[in-house]
Amino acid sequence: MNSEGTWWQDAVVYQIYPQSFNDSDGDGVGDLSGIHERLDYLDELGVDIIWLNPVYDSPHHDDGYDVRDYRSIREEYGTMADWEQLLAALHERDMRLIMDLVVNHTSDEHEWFQASRRAPDGEYGDYYVWRDGRPATDATDSPGPPDRAPPNDWEAAFGGPAWSYDDLRGQYYLHLFLEEQPDLDWTTPDVRTDVYEMMEWWLEKGIDGFRLDVINLVSKPADLSSGRGPGIEACAGGPRLEEFLAEMAAETFDNYDAVTIGEMPAVTVEQARRYTGPDGPLDMVFHFDHMTLDYDEEDGWWGLTEPSLADLKEVITRWQTELADGWNALYLGNHDQPRIVSRFGDDEQYRYESATALATLLLTLRGTPFIYQGDELSIRNYPFESLAEQEDAMTVGRVQAAIDRGEIDSFETVRELVRERTRDNARTPMQWDATANAGFTDGDPWLPVNPDYREVNAAAQQDDPRSVLAYYQRLIELRHETPALVYGEYELLLPAHESVFAYRRTLEDDRLLVVLNLDDEPSRLETLAASPRLLGNYDDPTDTTTLRPYEAVIAQDP
Ligand code: NOJ
């Protein structure tokens, strides 16, 4: 659903990973009161909306994306009263709150799944995707009984088969992610009714929207009796997806002033236009096209390549122009991705310059920008040395499955790759100050703090006008004051330039230039010479035709 000038189009979103944001009670895990304590920081940064990763009761096999009870708060995070106080405090500051909605799957400890496995003919018998499986004569690899193979050969996203056998029920169930995350069967009408009731319950509590986890996977192909490869790809954009989304919208968020962002692996612009266009059920989608630019063509996630600027320009330009009648959700990193300064910038020699250049990109495109916690400080990837140090179910699961299949000998073979890829890079604790554990906790942090926290932390940057944090503040302020940066038409300039990403944003008579040298060498450029600068990450130049390494400029286009 889309109309120009809504509160969420004008907004800048800040994503909080609660487990790693701020620990108020010394147990090493961040919590809701911890977030509450840091609201001044968010206010000063200038963000308008907070997206909270899941805070529901969960056994945390996948850090909260395995929900055991949708209507209660995980004990480590506090109580429902803490959550209510946080919401009230945000609203008092004119800030909004978006919750994460995880309804493609639940935890296997959810009462629906427990009832479903116990009583196939009972009320919850059809709540999950159960199948008998195929007869097998020699199923030595079968995750179930030797004479029964799984219904098809789909792989789960976190390694191993996408089907597990439940002894109690005597059937296979589908899980596109971990075996502890069984997929709900959305063709069962009661599943949908229960999900909508739960959503309404949260909307009634006063939340301002949902980020819908892997929502384009909820409609599975009708025939599950064959198939191989990633289960996610087979289910993305399934046959009844649009019907389910439309129904969900009509039953829940359409009746509230709420924003919705659907996380959608493998989504195309074409699909996104339908899901988010004027008659579409959602406001925005998170696509993944720029998140795989450093994937090897043959080996995908397992092969690391340098993301090329030409590809980055192509992806961004395609989404900016082809979704021009819709609205983009803009992001460069999140809790599932490596740190942006390490992935797209230079986290050593040009850390400040490249972090601020990336900030400029994120905050000057058409759409709603999402800042991931810590990127505004230029937190970088963590130097993980072993698999044992890591908690990320995806990385550990994939590596373990590859070892089990004999594709790699040991972790050592993929150490360098894992260091770049692990989701834990984004999940290390927030770096608040130079005291022990970066001021994140008085206890033992659940993941180690990045060793550079004594130099790179919020307190140090708050006192430094030439810090990444101060630049983010100025940039957010500029965006808020400049409708052309939010709504202006996007036009790519210098398409063939190998190190400069430049574009124009035009809203009526207001024409702005954004010019980014995404390279560690200077780049020559004539275009900018006479343009009055609105913001840049270097002091005013003496030579106006040369951009310095990672120089970013926002200028009036005369
Ligand atoms: C996407 C979430 O962002 C990720 O963290 C999670 O592991 C999967 N969906 C499964 O819920």
Coordinates of N, CA and C in Angstrom, one line a residue, residues 12 25 37 99 122 124 129 151 153 156 184 240 266 278 313 385 390 454 475 481 484 496:
V12 N 13.5 7.7 9.4 CA 14.7 6.9 9.4 C 14.5 5.9 10.5
D25 N 20.9 -5.7 33.6 CA 20.9 -6.5 34.9 C 22.1 -7.4 35.0
E37 N 17.1 2.6 28.8 CA 18.2 3.5 29.3 C 18.9 4.3 28.2
M99 N 7.5 -4.2 15.5 CA 7.9 -5.5 16.0 C 8.2 -6.5 14.9
G122 N -6.4 -34.0 16.0 CA -6.9 -33.0 16.9 C -7.0 -31.6 16.3
Y124 N -5.1 -29.1 16.3 CA -3.9 -28.5 15.7 C -3.2 -29.5 14.7
V129 N 3.3 -28.6 8.3 CA 3.4 -29.3 7.0 C 3.9 -30.8 7.2
P151 N 9.8 -36.6 1.9 CA 9.0 -36.4 0.7 C 9.7 -35.9 -0.5
D153 N 13.8 -33.7 -1.8 CA 15.2 -33.5 -1.4 C 15.6 -32.1 -1.1
A156 N 17.5 -27.5 3.9 CA 17.2 -26.4 4.8 C 18.2 -25.3 4.7
L184 N 4.7 -23.5 9.5 CA 3.3 -23.6 9.7 C 2.7 -23.9 8.3
R240 N -0.2 -19.3 -3.4 CA -1.2 -18.5 -2.7 C -0.7 -17.3 -1.9
A266 N 14.9 -13.8 -2.4 CA 14.7 -14.1 -3.8 C 13.6 -13.3 -4.5
P278 N 0.2 0.5 -5.3 CA -1.0 1.2 -4.8 C -2.0 0.2 -4.3
K313 N 25.9 -0.6 -8.4 CA 25.1 0.5 -9.1 C 23.9 -0.1 -9.8
E385 N 38.1 -16.8 15.5 CA 39.2 -17.7 15.2 C 38.7 -19.1 15.1
Q390 N 31.4 -19.2 18.0 CA 30.2 -18.6 17.4 C 28.9 -19.2 17.8
R454 N 37.9 0.1 22.7 CA 38.4 1.3 23.5 C 38.5 2.5 22.6
L475 N 23.7 13.9 8.7 CA 23.1 13.4 7.5 C 21.6 13.1 7.8
E481 N 15.4 17.6 6.6 CA 15.1 19.0 6.2 C 14.9 19.0 4.7
A484 N 13.7 16.6 -1.2 CA 14.2 16.0 -2.4 C 15.0 14.7 -2.1
A496 N 29.3 4.6 -16.2 CA 30.4 3.7 -16.5 C 31.6 4.0 -15.6

